[in-house]
CSV table of C-alpha atoms in Angstrom, one decimal:
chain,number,residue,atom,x,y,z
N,269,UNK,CA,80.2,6.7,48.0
N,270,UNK,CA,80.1,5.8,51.9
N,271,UNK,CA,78.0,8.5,52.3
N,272,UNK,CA,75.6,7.7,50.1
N,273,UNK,CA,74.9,3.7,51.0
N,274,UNK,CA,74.8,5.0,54.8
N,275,UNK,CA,71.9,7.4,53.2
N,276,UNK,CA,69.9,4.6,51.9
N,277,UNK,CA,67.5,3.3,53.4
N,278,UNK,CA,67.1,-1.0,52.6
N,279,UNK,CA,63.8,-1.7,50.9
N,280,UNK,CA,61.3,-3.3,53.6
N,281,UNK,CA,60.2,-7.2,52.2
N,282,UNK,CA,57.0,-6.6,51.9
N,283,UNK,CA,57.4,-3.9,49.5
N,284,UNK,CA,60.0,-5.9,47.5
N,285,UNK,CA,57.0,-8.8,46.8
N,286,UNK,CA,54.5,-6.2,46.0
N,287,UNK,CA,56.7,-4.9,43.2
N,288,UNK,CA,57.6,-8.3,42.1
N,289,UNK,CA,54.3,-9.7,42.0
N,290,UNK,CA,53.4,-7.4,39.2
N,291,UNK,CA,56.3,-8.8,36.8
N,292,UNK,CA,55.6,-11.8,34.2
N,293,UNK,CA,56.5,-15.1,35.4
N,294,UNK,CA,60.1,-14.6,33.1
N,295,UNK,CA,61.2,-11.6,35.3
N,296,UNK,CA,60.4,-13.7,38.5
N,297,UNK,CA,61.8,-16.6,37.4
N,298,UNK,CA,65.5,-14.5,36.6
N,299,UNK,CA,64.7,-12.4,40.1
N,300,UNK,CA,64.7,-16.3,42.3
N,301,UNK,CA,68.0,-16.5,41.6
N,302,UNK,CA,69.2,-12.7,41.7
N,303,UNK,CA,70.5,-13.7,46.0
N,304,UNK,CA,69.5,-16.6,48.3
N,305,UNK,CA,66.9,-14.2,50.1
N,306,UNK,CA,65.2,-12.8,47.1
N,307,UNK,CA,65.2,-17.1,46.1
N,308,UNK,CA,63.6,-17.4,49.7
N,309,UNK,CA,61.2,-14.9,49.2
N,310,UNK,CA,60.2,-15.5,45.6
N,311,UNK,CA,59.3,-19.5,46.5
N,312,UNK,CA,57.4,-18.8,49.3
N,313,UNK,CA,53.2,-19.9,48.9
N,314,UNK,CA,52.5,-16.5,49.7
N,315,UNK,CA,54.2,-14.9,47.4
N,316,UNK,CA,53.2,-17.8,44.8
N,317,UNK,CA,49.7,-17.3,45.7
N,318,UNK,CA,49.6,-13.0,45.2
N,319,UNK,CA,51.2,-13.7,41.8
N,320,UNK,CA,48.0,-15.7,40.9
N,321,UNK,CA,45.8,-13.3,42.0
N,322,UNK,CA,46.9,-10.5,40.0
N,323,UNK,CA,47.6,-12.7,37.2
N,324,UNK,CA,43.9,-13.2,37.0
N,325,UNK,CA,43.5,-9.7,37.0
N,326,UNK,CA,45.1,-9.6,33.6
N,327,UNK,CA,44.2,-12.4,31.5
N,328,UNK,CA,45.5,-13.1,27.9
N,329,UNK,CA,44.1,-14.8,25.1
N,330,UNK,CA,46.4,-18.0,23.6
N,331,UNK,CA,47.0,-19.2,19.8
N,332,UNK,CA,48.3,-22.3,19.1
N,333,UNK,CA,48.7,-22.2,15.5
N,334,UNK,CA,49.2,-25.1,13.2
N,335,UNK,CA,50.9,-25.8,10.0
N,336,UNK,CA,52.4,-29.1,8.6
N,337,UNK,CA,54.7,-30.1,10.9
N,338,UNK,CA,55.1,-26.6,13.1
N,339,UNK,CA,53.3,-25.8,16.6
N,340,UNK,CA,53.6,-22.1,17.3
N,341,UNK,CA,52.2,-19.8,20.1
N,342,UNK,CA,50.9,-16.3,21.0
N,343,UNK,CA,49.0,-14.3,23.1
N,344,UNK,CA,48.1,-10.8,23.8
N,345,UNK,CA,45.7,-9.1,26.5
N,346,UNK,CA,42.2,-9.8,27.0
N,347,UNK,CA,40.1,-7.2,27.3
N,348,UNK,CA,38.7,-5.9,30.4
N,349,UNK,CA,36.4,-2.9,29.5
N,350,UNK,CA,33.0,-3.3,28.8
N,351,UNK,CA,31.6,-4.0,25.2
N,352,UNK,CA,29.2,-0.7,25.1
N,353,UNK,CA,31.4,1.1,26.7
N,354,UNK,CA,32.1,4.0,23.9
N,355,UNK,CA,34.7,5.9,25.9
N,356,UNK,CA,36.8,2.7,26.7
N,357,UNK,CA,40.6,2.9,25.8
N,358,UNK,CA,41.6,0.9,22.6
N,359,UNK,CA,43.2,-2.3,22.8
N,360,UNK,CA,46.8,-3.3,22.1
N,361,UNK,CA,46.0,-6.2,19.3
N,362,UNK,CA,49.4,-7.0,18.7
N,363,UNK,CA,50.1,-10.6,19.7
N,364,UNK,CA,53.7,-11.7,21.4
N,365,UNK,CA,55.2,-14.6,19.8
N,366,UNK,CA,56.2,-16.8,22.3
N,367,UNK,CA,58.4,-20.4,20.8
N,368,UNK,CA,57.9,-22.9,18.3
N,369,UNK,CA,57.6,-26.6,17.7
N,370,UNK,CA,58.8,-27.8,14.6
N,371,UNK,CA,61.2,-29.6,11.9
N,372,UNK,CA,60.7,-33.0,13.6
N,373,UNK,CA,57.2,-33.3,14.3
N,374,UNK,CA,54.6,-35.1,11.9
N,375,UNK,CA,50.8,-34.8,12.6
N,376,UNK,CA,50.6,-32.8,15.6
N,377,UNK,CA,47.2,-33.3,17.7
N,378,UNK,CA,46.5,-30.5,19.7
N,379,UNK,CA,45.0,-32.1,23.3
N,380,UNK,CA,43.9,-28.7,25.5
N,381,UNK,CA,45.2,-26.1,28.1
N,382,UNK,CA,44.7,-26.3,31.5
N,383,UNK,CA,46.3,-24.0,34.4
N,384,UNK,CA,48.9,-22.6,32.0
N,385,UNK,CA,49.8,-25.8,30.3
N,386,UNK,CA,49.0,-27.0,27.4
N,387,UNK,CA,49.2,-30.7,25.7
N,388,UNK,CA,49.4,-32.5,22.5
N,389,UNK,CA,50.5,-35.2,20.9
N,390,UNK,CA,53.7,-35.5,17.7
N,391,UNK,CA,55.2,-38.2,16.3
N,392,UNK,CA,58.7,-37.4,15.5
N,393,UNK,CA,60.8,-38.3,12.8
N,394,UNK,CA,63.6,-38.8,14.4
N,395,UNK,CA,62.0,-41.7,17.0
N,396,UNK,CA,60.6,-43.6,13.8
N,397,UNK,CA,57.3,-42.3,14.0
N,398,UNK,CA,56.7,-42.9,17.4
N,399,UNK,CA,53.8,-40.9,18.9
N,400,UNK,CA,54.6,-39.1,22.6
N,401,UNK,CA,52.9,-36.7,24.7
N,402,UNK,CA,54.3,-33.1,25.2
N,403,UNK,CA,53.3,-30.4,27.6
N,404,UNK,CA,54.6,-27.2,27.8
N,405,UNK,CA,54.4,-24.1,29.1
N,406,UNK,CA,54.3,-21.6,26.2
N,407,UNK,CA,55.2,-18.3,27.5
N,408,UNK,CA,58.4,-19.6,29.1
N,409,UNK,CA,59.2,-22.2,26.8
N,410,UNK,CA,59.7,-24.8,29.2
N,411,UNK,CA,58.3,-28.3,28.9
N,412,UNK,CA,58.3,-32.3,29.2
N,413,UNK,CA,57.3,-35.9,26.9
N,414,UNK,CA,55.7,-37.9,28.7
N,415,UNK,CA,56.4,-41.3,28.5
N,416,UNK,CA,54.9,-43.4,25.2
N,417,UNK,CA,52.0,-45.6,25.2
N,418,UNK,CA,51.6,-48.4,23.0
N,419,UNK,CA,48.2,-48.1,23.1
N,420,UNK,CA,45.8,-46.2,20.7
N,421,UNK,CA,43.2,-43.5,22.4
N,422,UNK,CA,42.5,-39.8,23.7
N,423,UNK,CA,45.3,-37.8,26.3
N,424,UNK,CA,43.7,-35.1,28.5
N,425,UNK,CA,45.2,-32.8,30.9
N,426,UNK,CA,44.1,-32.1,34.8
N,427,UNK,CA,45.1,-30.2,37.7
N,428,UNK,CA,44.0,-30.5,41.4
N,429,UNK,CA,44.1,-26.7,42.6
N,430,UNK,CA,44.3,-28.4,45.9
N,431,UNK,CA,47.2,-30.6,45.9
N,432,UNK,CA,48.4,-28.4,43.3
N,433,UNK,CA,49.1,-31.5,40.8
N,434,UNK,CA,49.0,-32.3,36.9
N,435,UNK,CA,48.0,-35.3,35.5
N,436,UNK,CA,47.8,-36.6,32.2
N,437,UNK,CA,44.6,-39.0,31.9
N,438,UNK,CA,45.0,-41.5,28.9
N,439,UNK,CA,41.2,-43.2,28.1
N,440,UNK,CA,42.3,-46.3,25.7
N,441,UNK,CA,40.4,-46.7,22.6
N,442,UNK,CA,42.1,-50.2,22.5
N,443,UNK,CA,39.8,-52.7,24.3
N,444,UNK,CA,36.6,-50.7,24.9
N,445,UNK,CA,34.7,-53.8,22.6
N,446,UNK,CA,36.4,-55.9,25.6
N,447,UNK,CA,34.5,-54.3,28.3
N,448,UNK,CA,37.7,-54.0,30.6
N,449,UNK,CA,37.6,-51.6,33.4
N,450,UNK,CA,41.4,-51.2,33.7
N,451,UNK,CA,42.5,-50.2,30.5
N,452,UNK,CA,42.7,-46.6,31.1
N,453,UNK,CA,45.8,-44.8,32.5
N,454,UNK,CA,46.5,-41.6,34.5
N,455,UNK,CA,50.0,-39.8,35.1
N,456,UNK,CA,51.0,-37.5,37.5
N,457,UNK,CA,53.7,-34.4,36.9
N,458,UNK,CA,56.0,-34.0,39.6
N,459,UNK,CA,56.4,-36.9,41.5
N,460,UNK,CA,59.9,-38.1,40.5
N,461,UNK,CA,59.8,-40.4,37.8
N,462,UNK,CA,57.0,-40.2,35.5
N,463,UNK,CA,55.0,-43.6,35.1
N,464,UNK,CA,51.9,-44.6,33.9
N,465,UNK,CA,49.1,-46.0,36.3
N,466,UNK,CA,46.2,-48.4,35.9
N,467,UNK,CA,43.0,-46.6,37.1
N,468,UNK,CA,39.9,-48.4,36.9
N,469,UNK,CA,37.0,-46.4,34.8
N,470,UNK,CA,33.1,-48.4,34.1
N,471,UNK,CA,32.8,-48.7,30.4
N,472,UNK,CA,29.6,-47.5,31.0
N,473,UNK,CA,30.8,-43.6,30.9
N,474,UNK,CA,31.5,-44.4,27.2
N,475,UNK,CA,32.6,-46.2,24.0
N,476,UNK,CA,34.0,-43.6,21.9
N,477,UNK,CA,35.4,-40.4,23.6
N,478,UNK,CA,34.7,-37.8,21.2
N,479,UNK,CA,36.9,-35.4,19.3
N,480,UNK,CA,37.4,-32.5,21.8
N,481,UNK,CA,40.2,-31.1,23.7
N,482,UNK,CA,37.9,-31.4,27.5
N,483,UNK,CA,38.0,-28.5,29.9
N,484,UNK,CA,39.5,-28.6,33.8
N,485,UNK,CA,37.4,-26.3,35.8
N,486,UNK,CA,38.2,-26.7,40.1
N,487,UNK,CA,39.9,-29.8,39.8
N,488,UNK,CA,37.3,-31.8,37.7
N,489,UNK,CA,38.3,-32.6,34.3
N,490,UNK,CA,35.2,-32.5,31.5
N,491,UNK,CA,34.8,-34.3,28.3
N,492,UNK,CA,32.2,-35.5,26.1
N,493,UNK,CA,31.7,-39.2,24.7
N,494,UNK,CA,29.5,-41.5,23.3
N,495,UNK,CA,28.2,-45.0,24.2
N,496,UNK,CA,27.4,-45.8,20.9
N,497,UNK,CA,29.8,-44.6,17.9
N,498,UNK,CA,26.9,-44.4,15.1
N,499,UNK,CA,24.1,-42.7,17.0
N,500,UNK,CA,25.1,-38.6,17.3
N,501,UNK,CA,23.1,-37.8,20.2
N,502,UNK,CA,23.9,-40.4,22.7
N,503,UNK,CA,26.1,-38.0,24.0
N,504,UNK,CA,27.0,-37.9,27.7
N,505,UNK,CA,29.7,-35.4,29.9
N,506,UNK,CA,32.0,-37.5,31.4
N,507,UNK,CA,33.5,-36.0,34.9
N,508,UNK,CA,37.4,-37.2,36.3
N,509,UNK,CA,37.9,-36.2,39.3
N,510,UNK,CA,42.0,-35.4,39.3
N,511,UNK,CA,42.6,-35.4,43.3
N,512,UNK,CA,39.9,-39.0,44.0
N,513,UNK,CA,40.5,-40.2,40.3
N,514,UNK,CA,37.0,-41.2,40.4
N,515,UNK,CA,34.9,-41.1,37.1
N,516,UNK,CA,31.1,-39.7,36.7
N,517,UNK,CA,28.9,-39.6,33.9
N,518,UNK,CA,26.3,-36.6,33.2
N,519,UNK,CA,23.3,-37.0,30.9
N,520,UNK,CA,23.5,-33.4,28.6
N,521,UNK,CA,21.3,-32.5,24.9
N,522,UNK,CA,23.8,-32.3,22.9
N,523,UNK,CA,22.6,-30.5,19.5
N,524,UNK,CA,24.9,-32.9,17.1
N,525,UNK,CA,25.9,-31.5,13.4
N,526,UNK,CA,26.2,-27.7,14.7
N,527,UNK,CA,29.5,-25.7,16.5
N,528,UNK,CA,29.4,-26.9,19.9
N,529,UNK,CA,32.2,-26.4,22.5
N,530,UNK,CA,32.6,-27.3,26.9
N,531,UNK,CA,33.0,-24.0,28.5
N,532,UNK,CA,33.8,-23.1,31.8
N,533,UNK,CA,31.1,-20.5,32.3
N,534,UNK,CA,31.8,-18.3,35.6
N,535,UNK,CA,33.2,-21.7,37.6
N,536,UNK,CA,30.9,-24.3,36.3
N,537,UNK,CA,30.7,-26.6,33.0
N,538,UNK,CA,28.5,-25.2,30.5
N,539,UNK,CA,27.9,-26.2,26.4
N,540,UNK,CA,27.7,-23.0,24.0
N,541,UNK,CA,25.9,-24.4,20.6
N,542,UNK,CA,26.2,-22.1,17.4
N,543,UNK,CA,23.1,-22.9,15.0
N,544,UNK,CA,23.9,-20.9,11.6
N,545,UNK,CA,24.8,-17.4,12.0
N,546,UNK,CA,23.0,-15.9,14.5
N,547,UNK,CA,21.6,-18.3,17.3
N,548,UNK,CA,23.3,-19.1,20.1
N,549,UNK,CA,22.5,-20.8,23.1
N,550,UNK,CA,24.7,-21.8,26.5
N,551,UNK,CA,23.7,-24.9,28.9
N,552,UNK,CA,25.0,-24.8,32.4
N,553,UNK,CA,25.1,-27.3,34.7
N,554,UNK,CA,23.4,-25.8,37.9
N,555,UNK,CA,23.5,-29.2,40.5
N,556,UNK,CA,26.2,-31.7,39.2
N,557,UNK,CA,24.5,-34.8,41.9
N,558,UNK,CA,20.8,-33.8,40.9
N,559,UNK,CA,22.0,-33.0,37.2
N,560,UNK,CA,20.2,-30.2,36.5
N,561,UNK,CA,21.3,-27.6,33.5
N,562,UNK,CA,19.9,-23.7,33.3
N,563,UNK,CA,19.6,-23.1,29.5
N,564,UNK,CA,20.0,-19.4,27.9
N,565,UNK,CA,19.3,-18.7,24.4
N,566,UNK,CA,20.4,-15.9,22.6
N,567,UNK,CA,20.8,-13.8,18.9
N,568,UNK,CA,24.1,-12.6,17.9
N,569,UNK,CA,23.4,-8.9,16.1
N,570,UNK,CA,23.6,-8.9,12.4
N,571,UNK,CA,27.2,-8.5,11.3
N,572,UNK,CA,29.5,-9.1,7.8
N,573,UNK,CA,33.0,-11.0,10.2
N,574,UNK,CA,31.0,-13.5,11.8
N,575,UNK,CA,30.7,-17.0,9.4
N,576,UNK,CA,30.5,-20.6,11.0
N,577,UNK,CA,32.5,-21.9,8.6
N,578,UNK,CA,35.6,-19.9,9.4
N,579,UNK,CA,34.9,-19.2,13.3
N,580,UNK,CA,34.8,-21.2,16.0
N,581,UNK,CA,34.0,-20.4,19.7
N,582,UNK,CA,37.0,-20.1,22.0
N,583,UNK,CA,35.3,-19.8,24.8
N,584,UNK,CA,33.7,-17.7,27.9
N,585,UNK,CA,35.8,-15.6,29.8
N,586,UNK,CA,35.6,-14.9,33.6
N,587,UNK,CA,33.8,-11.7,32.8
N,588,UNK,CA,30.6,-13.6,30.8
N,589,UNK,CA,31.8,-12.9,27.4
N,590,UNK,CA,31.3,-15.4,24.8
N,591,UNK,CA,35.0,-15.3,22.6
N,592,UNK,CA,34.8,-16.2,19.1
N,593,UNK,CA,38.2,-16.5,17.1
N,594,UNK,CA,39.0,-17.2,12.9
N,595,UNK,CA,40.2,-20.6,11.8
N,596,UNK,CA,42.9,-19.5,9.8
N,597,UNK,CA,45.3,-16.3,9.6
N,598,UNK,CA,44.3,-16.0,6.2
N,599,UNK,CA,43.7,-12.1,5.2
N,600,UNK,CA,43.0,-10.1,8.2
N,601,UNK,CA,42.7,-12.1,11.7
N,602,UNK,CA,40.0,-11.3,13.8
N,603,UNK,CA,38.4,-12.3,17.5
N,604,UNK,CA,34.8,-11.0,18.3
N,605,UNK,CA,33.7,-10.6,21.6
N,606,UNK,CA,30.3,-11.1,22.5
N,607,UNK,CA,28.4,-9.7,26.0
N,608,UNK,CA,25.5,-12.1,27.4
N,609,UNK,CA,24.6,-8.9,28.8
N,610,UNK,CA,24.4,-6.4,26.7
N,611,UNK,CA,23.7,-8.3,23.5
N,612,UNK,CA,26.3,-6.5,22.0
N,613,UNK,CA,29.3,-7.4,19.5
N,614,UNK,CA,32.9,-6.2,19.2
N,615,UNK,CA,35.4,-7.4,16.6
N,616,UNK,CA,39.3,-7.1,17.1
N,617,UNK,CA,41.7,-7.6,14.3
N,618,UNK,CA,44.8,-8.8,15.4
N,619,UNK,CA,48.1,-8.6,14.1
N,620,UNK,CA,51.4,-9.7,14.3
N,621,UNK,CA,50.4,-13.5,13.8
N,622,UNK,CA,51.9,-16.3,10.7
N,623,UNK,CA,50.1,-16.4,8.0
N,624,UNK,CA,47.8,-19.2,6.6
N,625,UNK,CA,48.0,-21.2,10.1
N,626,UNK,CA,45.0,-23.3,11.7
N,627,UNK,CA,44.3,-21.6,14.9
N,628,UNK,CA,43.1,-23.0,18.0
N,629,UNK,CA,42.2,-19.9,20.3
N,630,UNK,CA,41.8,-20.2,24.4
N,631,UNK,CA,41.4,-17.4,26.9
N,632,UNK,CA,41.5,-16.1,30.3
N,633,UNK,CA,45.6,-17.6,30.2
N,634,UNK,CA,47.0,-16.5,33.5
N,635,UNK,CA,50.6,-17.0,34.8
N,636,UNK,CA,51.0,-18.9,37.6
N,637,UNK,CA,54.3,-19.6,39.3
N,638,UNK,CA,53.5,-23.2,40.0
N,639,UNK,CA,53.6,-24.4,36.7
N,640,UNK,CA,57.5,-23.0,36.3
N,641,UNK,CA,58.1,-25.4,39.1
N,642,UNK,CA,61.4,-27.7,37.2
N,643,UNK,CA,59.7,-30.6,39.2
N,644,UNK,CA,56.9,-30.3,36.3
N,645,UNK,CA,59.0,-29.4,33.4
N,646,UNK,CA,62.3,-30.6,32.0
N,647,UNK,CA,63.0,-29.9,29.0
N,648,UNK,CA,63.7,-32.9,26.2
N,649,UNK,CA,66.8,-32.0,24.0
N,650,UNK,CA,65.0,-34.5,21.4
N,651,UNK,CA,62.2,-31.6,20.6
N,652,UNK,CA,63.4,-28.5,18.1
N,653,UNK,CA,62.3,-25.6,19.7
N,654,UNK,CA,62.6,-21.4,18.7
N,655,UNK,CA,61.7,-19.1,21.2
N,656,UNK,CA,63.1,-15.7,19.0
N,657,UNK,CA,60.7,-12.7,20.3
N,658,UNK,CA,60.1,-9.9,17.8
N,659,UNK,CA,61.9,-7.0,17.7
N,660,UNK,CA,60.8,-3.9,19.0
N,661,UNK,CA,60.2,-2.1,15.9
N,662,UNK,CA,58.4,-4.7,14.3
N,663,UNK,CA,55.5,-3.3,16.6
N,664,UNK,CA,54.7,-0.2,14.9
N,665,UNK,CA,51.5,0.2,13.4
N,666,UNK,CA,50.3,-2.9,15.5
N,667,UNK,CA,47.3,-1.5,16.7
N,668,UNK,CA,44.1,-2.1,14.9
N,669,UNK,CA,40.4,-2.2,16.6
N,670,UNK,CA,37.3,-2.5,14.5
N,671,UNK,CA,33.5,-2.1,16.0
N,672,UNK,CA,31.2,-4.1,13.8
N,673,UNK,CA,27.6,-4.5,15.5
């Protein structure tokens, strides 16, 4: 046996975070406390910082699916081959269950992902009803409630890729008709104690902040809102700046009564409108101070999956491909990607997900270490949760991928 370990050679550093970098955010998390210097190694910014970048080299899409009182959630690869591409592999379409939210939740509102995280509201049973804010981390399971709010409005969730900071952003419905300035309140993850803050906001930006979940692209947090509830195109984008906490309002045509949905379109805002079944445009927002928007308008090829009624868009991946997912895992379960440019479809039917569940579909999810930090997420004994992965034999026959154009 001496002879051997004198044989060994030790594994040079550098090599050990190379090989570490390409495991999920689980195995890294187990690895930091393997020994004190693997711990030293794995927290280092470096390290943190490689792991981003070749988590963005293999993004995954994310369901959240809904039923009664239940919150559960998936993924599964993106794809990364182009559409037309005939001799491209086929994809794995079998989706990894990852925990579960339920038995003491009533009404769940689903309020967005951002940097990993996502956020919605519950009111649980056993608080009498009280409604709180939760945001977790859904691949690891990890997660926090943020302190309640006696106050009725919209939660959204930030983060400042330079200070590397959360924050919740609550915009009260309350006294809008009151024309206060200080009504709204903003949170920050990982500062100690969680509190609320008074941030001032011109009731200008808006009167009624509309029913969407807002986007976080570079540090400025997006949503839509109107300064007057009964006319449907007095629509405006309202920008939060999550380092300054500074507010900004952008003028946008906003095509009211059709599927529209904020985008992050290759690192800037843009609106995707569906009109009907087959016309599709995207507005991007070129010059945020001179507010000027680039508009694209396109025609999806004829196909028998795609129906507005039971599709929504998901979203636009890093790659320029517009993702479209089913409303409901009812009968087979589909997402269809489609290339700005190629003009091309491609429909994947995916398995493995609960049956008739609302889904609400995101993509390009991509681990990043920070948000495992503990000083963001503690988990609350008070929420029910099921993190049970499926077995391995329950992934036979998982693979189905269907072209449609």
């Amino acid at each position: 046996m001496s002879t051997i370990e004198e044989n060994l050679a030790p594994i040079p550093n550098d090599l050990i975070v190379q090989i570490l970098s390409r495991l999920p955010a689980e195995s890294v998390a187990r690895c930091r406390c393997l020994s004190k210097l693997w711990g030293s190694i794995l927290h280092r910014p470096y390290f943190t910082e490689l792991f981003l970048t070749r988590s963005w080299a293999r993004p995954r899409l994310l369901f959240a699916l809904k039923r009664e009182d239940a919150w559960s959630f998936y993924s599964l690869p993106q794809r990364q081959h182009d559409l037309h591409d005939k001799a491209s592999p086929p994809l794995v379409a079998y989706s990894d269950f990852h925990m579960k939210f339920s038995k003491d939740i009533i009404s769940p509102e689903y309020h967005g992902f951002t940097s990993g995280l996502i956020c919605f509201s519950r009111k649980s049973i056993t608080l009498k009803s009280q409604e709180e804010t939760v945001i977790c981390e859904p691949r690891t399971g990890q997660y926090a409630t943020v302190p309640k709010l006696l106050r009725y409005g919209k939660s959204f969730l930030g983060y400042d890729p330079i200070g590397k900071q959360f924050k919740v952003l609550f915009m009260d419905h309350t006294d809008c008709v009151t024309h206060c300035s200080d009504v709204h309140r903003v949170l920050t993850l990982g500062n100690g104690i969680m509190e609320w803050r008074k941030i001032k906001c011109s009731c200008s930006l808006f009167h009624h902040v509309m029913d969407d979940e807002g986007i976080c692209i570079n540090g400025i947090l997006y949503f839509s809102s109107k300064q007057r509830y009964y006319f449907p195109c007095d629509v405006k984008i309202v920008c939060f700046d999550v380092r300054s906490e500074k507010f900004k309002s952008i003028d946008v045509e906003w095509d009211s009564g059709w599927h529209v949905k904020l985008v992050n379109y290759k690192g800037k805002i843009g609106v995707v409108t569906w009109k009907g079944l087959y016309e599709l445009s995207i507005s991007v927002l070129e010059d945020v101070e001179k507010q000027e928007w680039s508009k694209y308008v396109y025609t999806l090829p004829e196909n028998n999956i795609l129906d507005s009624s039971k599709y929504s868009i998901a979203g636009v991946t890093a790659t320029g491909e517009i993702v479209f997912s089913g409303n409901f895992t009812r009968g087979p379960f589909y997402v269809v990607y489609f290339s700005l440019e190629s003009n091309t479809l491609q429909s994947v039917e995916i398995q493995g997900l609960e049956k008739d569940h609302r889904v609400c579909a995101y993509v390009d999810l991509v681990e990043d270490l920070n948000v495992n930090n503990a000083k963001y997420l503690k988990s609350s004994p008070r929420l029910n949760v099921i993190t049970v992965r499926p077995k391995p034999q329950e992934r036979n026959s998982a693979l189905s991928v269907k072209n449609k154009p």
